[in-house]
PDB file of C-alpha atoms in Angstrom:
ATOM      1  CA  MET A   1      99.324  -4.406-102.415  1.00 79.00           C
ATOM      2  CA  ASN A   2     102.425  -4.636-100.213  1.00 89.00           C
ATOM      3  CA  TRP A   3     104.925  -3.137-102.633  1.00 95.00           C
ATOM      4  CA  MET A   4     105.743   0.476-103.503  1.00 96.00           C
ATOM      5  CA  LEU A   5     106.989   2.026-106.763  1.00 97.00           C
ATOM      6  CA  THR A   6     110.185   3.971-106.067  1.00 98.00           C
ATOM      7  CA  HIS A   7     111.580   7.116-107.662  1.00 98.00           C
ATOM      8  CA  SER A   8     113.723   5.037-109.993  1.00 97.00           C
ATOM      9  CA  GLY A   9     110.897   2.828-111.123  1.00 97.00           C
ATOM     10  CA  ARG A  10     111.850  -0.159-108.986  1.00 96.00           C
ATOM     11  CA  LYS A  11     109.399  -2.172-106.889  1.00 97.00           C
ATOM     12  CA  MET A  12     110.120  -2.498-103.190  1.00 97.00           C
ATOM     13  CA  ASP A  13     108.113  -5.284-101.384  1.00 96.00           C
ATOM     14  CA  LEU A  14     107.457  -3.996 -97.935  1.00 93.00           C
ATOM     15  CA  ALA A  15     106.409  -7.378 -96.660  1.00 90.00           C
ATOM     16  CA  ALA A  16     109.623  -9.062 -97.870  1.00 94.00           C
ATOM     17  CA  PRO A  17     112.190  -6.321 -98.732  1.00 96.00           C
ATOM     18  CA  ALA A  18     115.218  -7.405-100.790  1.00 96.00           C
ATOM     19  CA  ALA A  19     118.670  -5.937-101.089  1.00 97.00           C
ATOM     20  CA  HIS A  20     118.662  -5.996-104.846  1.00 96.00           C
ATOM     21  CA  ALA A  21     115.647  -3.456-104.736  1.00 97.00           C
ATOM     22  CA  VAL A  22     117.687  -0.921-102.714  1.00 98.00           C
ATOM     23  CA  HIS A  23     119.184   1.806-104.767  1.00 98.00           C
ATOM     24  CA  THR A  24     121.215   4.904-103.803  1.00 98.00           C
ATOM     25  CA  SER A  25     119.215   7.267-106.018  1.00 98.00           C
ATOM     26  CA  ASP A  26     115.981   6.124-104.449  1.00 99.00           C
ATOM     27  CA  ILE A  27     117.248   6.617-100.886  1.00 99.00           C
ATOM     28  CA  SER A  28     118.813  10.079-101.698  1.00 99.00           C
ATOM     29  CA  HIS A  29     115.642  11.372-103.476  1.00 99.00           C
ATOM     30  CA  ALA A  30     113.202  10.080-100.813  1.00 99.00           C
ATOM     31  CA  LEU A  31     115.159  11.355 -97.807  1.00 99.00           C
ATOM     32  CA  GLY A  32     115.854  14.644 -99.530  1.00 99.00           C
ATOM     33  CA  ASN A  33     112.115  15.142 -99.791  1.00 98.00           C
ATOM     34  CA  LEU A  34     111.254  13.913 -96.276  1.00 98.00           C
ATOM     35  CA  CYS A  35     111.043  16.639 -93.661  1.00 97.00           C
ATOM     36  CA  ARG A  36     112.135  16.081 -90.095  1.00 97.00           C
ATOM     37  CA  PHE A  37     109.934  16.697 -87.080  1.00 96.00           C
ATOM     38  CA  GLY A  38     106.744  16.051 -88.969  1.00 94.00           C
ATOM     39  CA  GLY A  39     107.294  19.297 -90.920  1.00 96.00           C
ATOM     40  CA  HIS A  40     107.272  21.526 -87.785  1.00 96.00           C
ATOM     41  CA  THR A  41     110.619  23.179 -88.461  1.00 97.00           C
ATOM     42  CA  ARG A  42     111.037  26.907 -89.145  1.00 97.00           C
ATOM     43  CA  SER A  43     112.044  25.977 -92.651  1.00 97.00           C
ATOM     44  CA  PHE A  44     112.317  22.730 -94.624  1.00 98.00           C
ATOM     45  CA  TYR A  45     114.891  20.384 -93.080  1.00 99.00           C
ATOM     46  CA  SER A  46     115.284  16.895 -94.536  1.00 98.00           C
ATOM     47  CA  VAL A  47     116.142  13.493 -93.170  1.00 98.00           C
ATOM     48  CA  ALA A  48     118.903  13.466 -95.766  1.00 99.00           C
ATOM     49  CA  GLN A  49     120.550  16.545 -94.294  1.00 99.00           C
ATOM     50  CA  HIS A  50     120.101  15.111 -90.792  1.00 99.00           C
ATOM     51  CA  SER A  51     121.841  11.880 -91.920  1.00 99.00           C
ATOM     52  CA  VAL A  52     124.776  13.836 -93.379  1.00 99.00           C
ATOM     53  CA  LEU A  53     125.073  15.724 -90.058  1.00 99.00           C
ATOM     54  CA  VAL A  54     125.113  12.514 -88.124  1.00 99.00           C
ATOM     55  CA  ALA A  55     127.849  11.085 -90.432  1.00 99.00           C
ATOM     56  CA  THR A  56     130.034  14.143 -89.981  1.00 98.00           C
ATOM     57  CA  LEU A  57     129.971  13.578 -86.196  1.00 98.00           C
ATOM     58  CA  LEU A  58     131.320  10.055 -86.557  1.00 98.00           C
ATOM     59  CA  PRO A  59     134.758   8.569 -87.180  1.00 98.00           C
ATOM     60  CA  ASP A  60     135.590   7.614 -90.711  1.00 97.00           C
ATOM     61  CA  GLU A  61     134.787   3.903 -90.343  1.00 97.00           C
ATOM     62  CA  LEU A  62     131.242   4.674 -89.117  1.00 98.00           C
ATOM     63  CA  LYS A  63     130.298   7.402 -91.566  1.00 98.00           C
ATOM     64  CA  LEU A  64     128.636   5.009 -94.027  1.00 98.00           C
ATOM     65  CA  ALA A  65     126.545   3.430 -91.309  1.00 98.00           C
ATOM     66  CA  GLY A  66     125.758   6.952 -89.911  1.00 98.00           C
ATOM     67  CA  LEU A  67     124.456   7.995 -93.420  1.00 99.00           C
ATOM     68  CA  LEU A  68     122.239   4.903 -93.529  1.00 99.00           C
ATOM     69  CA  HIS A  69     120.931   4.928 -89.948  1.00 98.00           C
ATOM     70  CA  ASP A  70     117.559   6.371 -91.087  1.00 98.00           C
ATOM     71  CA  ALA A  71     117.600   5.012 -94.640  1.00 98.00           C
ATOM     72  CA  ALA A  72     114.638   2.741 -94.018  1.00 97.00           C
ATOM     73  CA  GLU A  73     112.514   5.927 -93.877  1.00 97.00           C
ATOM     74  CA  ALA A  74     113.092   6.322 -97.608  1.00 98.00           C
ATOM     75  CA  TYR A  75     110.643   3.459 -97.993  1.00 98.00           C
ATOM     76  CA  LEU A  76     108.570   3.617 -94.793  1.00 95.00           C
ATOM     77  CA  GLY A  77     108.357   7.310 -94.061  1.00 93.00           C
ATOM     78  CA  ASP A  78     109.312   9.143 -90.880  1.00 87.00           C
ATOM     79  CA  VAL A  79     107.203   8.340 -87.767  1.00 84.00           C
ATOM     80  CA  ILE A  80     107.960  11.086 -85.268  1.00 81.00           C
ATOM     81  CA  GLN A  81     109.628   9.928 -82.117  1.00 80.00           C
ATOM     82  CA  PRO A  82     106.821  11.021 -79.690  1.00 82.00           C
ATOM     83  CA  LEU A  83     104.359   8.829 -81.625  1.00 77.00           C
ATOM     84  CA  LYS A  84     106.813   5.899 -81.492  1.00 74.00           C
ATOM     85  CA  LEU A  85     107.112   6.260 -77.777  1.00 76.00           C
ATOM     86  CA  LEU A  86     103.370   6.518 -77.321  1.00 77.00           C
ATOM     87  CA  LEU A  87     102.841   3.316 -79.267  1.00 73.00           C
ATOM     88  CA  LYS A  88     105.538   1.545 -77.262  1.00 71.00           C
ATOM     89  CA  GLU A  89     104.544   2.877 -73.765  1.00 70.00           C
ATOM     90  CA  PHE A  90     100.775   2.616 -73.970  1.00 62.00           C
ATOM     91  CA  PRO A  91     100.532  -0.704 -71.977  1.00 56.00           C
ATOM     92  CA  GLN A  92     102.929   0.494 -69.304  1.00 56.00           C
ATOM     93  CA  GLN A  93     101.079   3.868 -68.957  1.00 52.00           C
ATOM     94  CA  THR A  94      97.804   2.153 -68.098  1.00 53.00           C
ATOM     95  CA  ARG A  95      99.632  -0.040 -65.525  1.00 53.00           C
ATOM     96  CA  ASP A  96     101.241   3.077 -63.999  1.00 53.00           C
ATOM     97  CA  ILE A  97      97.788   4.754 -63.538  1.00 49.00           C
ATOM     98  CA  VAL A  98      96.650   1.745 -61.572  1.00 47.00           C
ATOM     99  CA  ASP A  99      99.643   1.742 -59.270  1.00 55.00           C
ATOM    100  CA  LEU A 100      99.561   5.553 -58.718  1.00 54.00           C
ATOM    101  CA  VAL A 101      95.876   5.651 -57.756  1.00 51.00           C
ATOM    102  CA  ALA A 102      96.111   2.551 -55.513  1.00 49.00           C
ATOM    103  CA  SER A 103      99.249   3.731 -53.695  1.00 58.00           C
ATOM    104  CA  SER A 104      97.410   7.018 -52.627  1.00 56.00           C
ATOM    105  CA  LEU A 105      94.958   5.109 -50.457  1.00 53.00           C
ATOM    106  CA  SER A 106      95.727   4.309 -46.856  1.00 52.00           C
ATOM    107  CA  SER A 107      93.533   1.284 -46.419  1.00 54.00           C
ATOM    108  CA  LYS A 108      94.915  -2.041 -47.689  1.00 56.00           C
ATOM    109  CA  VAL A 109      91.420  -3.235 -48.372  1.00 51.00           C
ATOM    110  CA  ALA A 110      90.547  -0.124 -50.294  1.00 53.00           C
ATOM    111  CA  ARG A 111      93.824  -0.419 -52.245  1.00 49.00           C
ATOM    112  CA  SER A 112      93.169  -4.048 -53.008  1.00 57.00           C
ATOM    113  CA  ASN A 113      89.520  -3.404 -54.152  1.00 54.00           C
ATOM    114  CA  LEU A 114      90.437  -0.325 -56.180  1.00 49.00           C
ATOM    115  CA  THR A 115      93.410  -2.089 -57.790  1.00 52.00           C
ATOM    116  CA  THR A 116      91.181  -4.989 -58.893  1.00 57.00           C
ATOM    117  CA  SER A 117      88.619  -2.551 -60.272  1.00 51.00           C
ATOM    118  CA  LEU A 118      91.146  -0.354 -62.070  1.00 48.00           C
ATOM    119  CA  GLU A 119      92.934  -3.408 -63.404  1.00 52.00           C
ATOM    120  CA  GLN A 120      89.691  -4.618 -64.910  1.00 54.00           C
ATOM    121  CA  LEU A 121      89.138  -1.199 -66.409  1.00 48.00           C
ATOM    122  CA  THR A 122      92.665  -1.066 -67.668  1.00 51.00           C
ATOM    123  CA  LEU A 123      92.244  -4.510 -69.203  1.00 51.00           C
ATOM    124  CA  CYS A 124      89.147  -3.277 -71.037  1.00 54.00           C
ATOM    125  CA  ALA A 125      90.900  -0.147 -72.206  1.00 49.00           C
ATOM    126  CA  SER A 126      93.930  -2.124 -73.368  1.00 53.00           C
ATOM    127  CA  SER A 127      91.644  -4.536 -75.181  1.00 56.00           C
ATOM    128  CA  ALA A 128      89.629  -1.839 -76.891  1.00 53.00           C
ATOM    129  CA  PRO A 129      89.923  -1.822 -80.664  1.00 54.00           C
ATOM    130  CA  GLY A 130      91.797   1.522 -80.671  1.00 52.00           C
ATOM    131  CA  ALA A 131      94.398   0.284 -78.164  1.00 55.00           C
ATOM    132  CA  ILE A 132      94.833  -3.062 -79.982  1.00 56.00           C
ATOM    133  CA  ALA A 133      95.253  -1.143 -83.243  1.00 58.00           C
ATOM    134  CA  LEU A 134      97.945   1.103 -81.633  1.00 58.00           C
ATOM    135  CA  ARG A 135      99.898  -1.870 -80.440  1.00 62.00           C
ATOM    136  CA  HIS A 136      99.500  -3.732 -83.729  1.00 62.00           C
ATOM    137  CA  PHE A 137     100.722  -0.663 -85.664  1.00 61.00           C
ATOM    138  CA  GLU A 138     103.785  -0.308 -83.404  1.00 65.00           C
ATOM    139  CA  SER A 139     104.616  -3.982 -83.862  1.00 74.00           C
ATOM    140  CA  VAL A 140     104.164  -4.024 -87.653  1.00 79.00           C
ATOM    141  CA  TYR A 141     106.077  -0.790 -88.169  1.00 80.00           C
ATOM    142  CA  HIS A 142     108.942  -1.880 -85.867  1.00 85.00           C
ATOM    143  CA  GLN A 143     109.309  -5.202 -87.743  1.00 89.00           C
ATOM    144  CA  ALA A 144     109.040  -3.507 -91.147  1.00 91.00           C
ATOM    145  CA  GLU A 145     111.632  -0.893 -90.070  1.00 93.00           C
ATOM    146  CA  LYS A 146     113.967  -3.524 -88.736  1.00 94.00           C
ATOM    147  CA  ALA A 147     113.706  -5.728 -91.902  1.00 95.00           C
ATOM    148  CA  MET A 148     114.195  -2.713 -94.148  1.00 97.00           C
ATOM    149  CA  HIS A 149     117.361  -1.608 -92.162  1.00 97.00           C
ATOM    150  CA  VAL A 150     118.801  -5.139 -92.490  1.00 97.00           C
ATOM    151  CA  VAL A 151     118.412  -5.380 -96.215  1.00 98.00           C
ATOM    152  CA  ILE A 152     119.781  -1.816 -96.738  1.00 98.00           C
ATOM    153  CA  CYS A 153     122.806  -2.710 -94.630  1.00 98.00           C
ATOM    154  CA  GLU A 154     123.161  -5.944 -96.773  1.00 97.00           C
ATOM    155  CA  ARG A 155     123.088  -3.886 -99.857  1.00 97.00           C
ATOM    156  CA  PHE A 156     125.906  -1.648 -98.681  1.00 97.00           C
ATOM    157  CA  GLY A 157     127.883  -4.442 -97.007  1.00 96.00           C
ATOM    158  CA  ILE A 158     127.748  -3.377 -93.374  1.00 96.00           C
ATOM    159  CA  ASP A 159     126.627  -5.110 -90.189  1.00 96.00           C
ATOM    160  CA  PRO A 160     123.181  -3.718 -89.007  1.00 96.00           C
ATOM    161  CA  GLU A 161     124.500  -3.297 -85.509  1.00 96.00           C
ATOM    162  CA  PHE A 162     127.910  -1.828 -86.530  1.00 96.00           C
ATOM    163  CA  GLY A 163     128.654   1.232 -84.331  1.00 96.00           C
ATOM    164  CA  ALA A 164     125.149   1.336 -82.918  1.00 97.00           C
ATOM    165  CA  GLU A 165     126.062   3.104 -79.665  1.00 98.00           C
ATOM    166  CA  GLU A 166     128.268   5.671 -81.385  1.00 98.00           C
ATOM    167  CA  ILE A 167     125.625   6.318 -84.043  1.00 99.00           C
ATOM    168  CA  ARG A 168     122.922   6.728 -81.274  1.00 98.00           C
ATOM    169  CA  HIS A 169     125.065   9.347 -79.547  1.00 98.00           C
ATOM    170  CA  ALA A 170     125.756  11.224 -82.780  1.00 99.00           C
ATOM    171  CA  ASP A 171     122.081  11.075 -83.508  1.00 98.00           C
ATOM    172  CA  LEU A 172     121.289  12.770 -80.203  1.00 98.00           C
ATOM    173  CA  VAL A 173     123.906  15.466 -80.731  1.00 99.00           C
ATOM    174  CA  ALA A 174     122.315  16.137 -84.173  1.00 99.00           C
ATOM    175  CA  LEU A 175     118.962  16.263 -82.461  1.00 98.00           C
ATOM    176  CA  ALA A 176     120.107  18.795 -79.874  1.00 98.00           C
ATOM    177  CA  THR A 177     121.558  20.895 -82.653  1.00 99.00           C
ATOM    178  CA  GLU A 178     118.400  20.774 -84.663  1.00 98.00           C
ATOM    179  CA  LYS A 179     116.306  21.595 -81.657  1.00 98.00           C
ATOM    180  CA  ARG A 180     118.474  24.742 -81.084  1.00 98.00           C
ATOM    181  CA  ASP A 181     118.590  25.888 -84.713  1.00 98.00           C
ATOM    182  CA  LEU A 182     115.311  24.739 -86.375  1.00 98.00           C
ATOM    183  CA  LEU A 183     112.537  24.470 -83.838  1.00 97.00           C
ATOM    184  CA  PRO A 184     110.507  27.156 -82.004  1.00 95.00           C
ATOM    185  CA  ASP A 185     112.017  28.403 -78.802  1.00 94.00           C
ATOM    186  CA  ASP A 186     110.748  26.349 -75.845  1.00 91.00           C
ATOM    187  CA  SER A 187     112.178  25.910 -72.349  1.00 89.00           C
ATOM    188  CA  THR A 188     110.640  22.466 -71.759  1.00 93.00           C
ATOM    189  CA  PRO A 189     113.501  19.912 -71.316  1.00 92.00           C
ATOM    190  CA  TRP A 190     113.702  16.884 -73.536  1.00 94.00           C
ATOM    191  CA  GLU A 191     114.587  13.865 -71.429  1.00 92.00           C
ATOM    192  CA  CYS A 192     116.360  12.154 -74.275  1.00 93.00           C
ATOM    193  CA  LEU A 193     118.774  15.114 -74.609  1.00 96.00           C
ATOM    194  CA  GLU A 194     119.834  15.166 -70.890  1.00 96.00           C
ATOM    195  CA  GLY A 195     123.620  15.589 -70.807  1.00 96.00           C
ATOM    196  CA  ILE A 196     123.838  16.002 -74.611  1.00 98.00           C
ATOM    197  CA  GLU A 197     125.460  19.201 -75.975  1.00 97.00           C
ATOM    198  CA  PRO A 198     124.587  20.455 -79.419  1.00 98.00           C
ATOM    199  CA  HIS A 199     127.290  20.839 -82.111  1.00 98.00           C
ATOM    200  CA  PRO A 200     128.765  24.365 -82.183  1.00 98.00           C
ATOM    201  CA  ALA A 201     128.170  24.891 -85.862  1.00 97.00           C
ATOM    202  CA  THR A 202     124.785  26.446 -86.909  1.00 98.00           C
ATOM    203  CA  ILE A 203     122.626  24.429 -89.298  1.00 99.00           C
ATOM    204  CA  THR A 204     121.761  26.079 -92.587  1.00 98.00           C
ATOM    205  CA  PRO A 205     118.897  24.050 -94.139  1.00 98.00           C
ATOM    206  CA  TRP A 206     119.214  22.724 -97.696  1.00 99.00           C
ATOM    207  CA  SER A 207     116.445  22.486-100.212  1.00 98.00           C
ATOM    208  CA  PRO A 208     115.172  19.068-101.088  1.00 98.00           C
ATOM    209  CA  ALA A 209     117.263  19.017-104.258  1.00 99.00           C
ATOM    210  CA  GLU A 210     120.361  20.162-102.434  1.00 99.00           C
ATOM    211  CA  ALA A 211     119.814  17.697 -99.647  1.00 99.00           C
ATOM    212  CA  ALA A 212     119.402  14.776-102.075  1.00 99.00           C
ATOM    213  CA  MET A 213     122.535  15.827-104.039  1.00 99.00           C
ATOM    214  CA  HIS A 214     124.711  16.230-100.955  1.00 99.00           C
ATOM    215  CA  TYR A 215     123.459  12.979 -99.393  1.00 99.00           C
ATOM    216  CA  HIS A 216     124.004  11.041-102.631  1.00 99.00           C
ATOM    217  CA  SER A 217     127.551  12.498-102.970  1.00 99.00           C
ATOM    218  CA  HIS A 218     128.412  11.548 -99.406  1.00 99.00           C
ATOM    219  CA  LEU A 219     126.974   8.160 -99.810  1.00 98.00           C
ATOM    220  CA  MET A 220     128.891   7.304-102.968  1.00 98.00           C
ATOM    221  CA  GLU A 221     132.157   8.626-101.370  1.00 98.00           C
ATOM    222  CA  GLN A 222     131.701   6.620 -98.237  1.00 98.00           C
ATOM    223  CA  GLN A 223     130.899   3.429-100.211  1.00 97.00           C
ATOM    224  CA  LEU A 224     134.185   3.866-102.075  1.00 96.00           C
ATOM    225  CA  LEU A 225     136.171   4.476 -98.859  1.00 96.00           C
ATOM    226  CA  ALA A 226     134.527   1.539 -97.140  1.00 94.00           C
ATOM    227  CA  HIS A 227     135.467  -0.699-100.063  1.00 91.00           C
ATOM    228  CA  ARG A 228     139.043   0.517 -99.920  1.00 93.00           C
ATOM    229  CA  ARG A 229     139.249  -0.206 -96.199  1.00 92.00           C
ATOM    230  CA  ARG A 230     137.912  -3.754 -96.735  1.00 90.00           C
ATOM    231  CA  CYS A 231     140.516  -4.391 -99.508  1.00 92.00           C
ATOM    232  CA  ALA A 232     143.435  -2.889 -97.614  1.00 84.00           C
TER     233      ALA A 232
END
């Protein structure tokens, strides 16, 4: 079974998603119930509230796209970023281990022999069922996420790539703000936040019901404003 039953009673085919199955109430409800950071925040903080925060950091013409930048998670769930990176970087990590160990040897012959041995070991590790499963999951999820984002954008009449760089920056500002206000204190730097300053306003988390309500209200408002801009 490749389809899911949504909050509104609609069926969404995950293998072949369609714009007609996308509904504002389903997205609002699901994102309102979906906690960021795998649930490891000091109090509940939803993807819906995160999306509203991102939208407030963007100019008017990008607010609708900002609200929808994580909307695919309403149907696919939220895979935490460290896991996404692990799935994506696994093949390169094994290659880096080979290069690092080989470069520490002074003898060219030893380097060559060790590189060959480690590459064979790496190939075995990369071909192991677990590694293949990781790469397969990353590929399937990425394709499903991309397809879902495309049909959601189709449903709301926006280009899937519209404002991508600006939204990415707003997403990082929101992330820096969430790290400051919602996560345990930790001095370890996050590479993705280098040079990114958090928003000065402090986040007050909404309940799932509040988050769904606020998100839905913003979504309806931005749809109307986007329609007016297109008709102007």
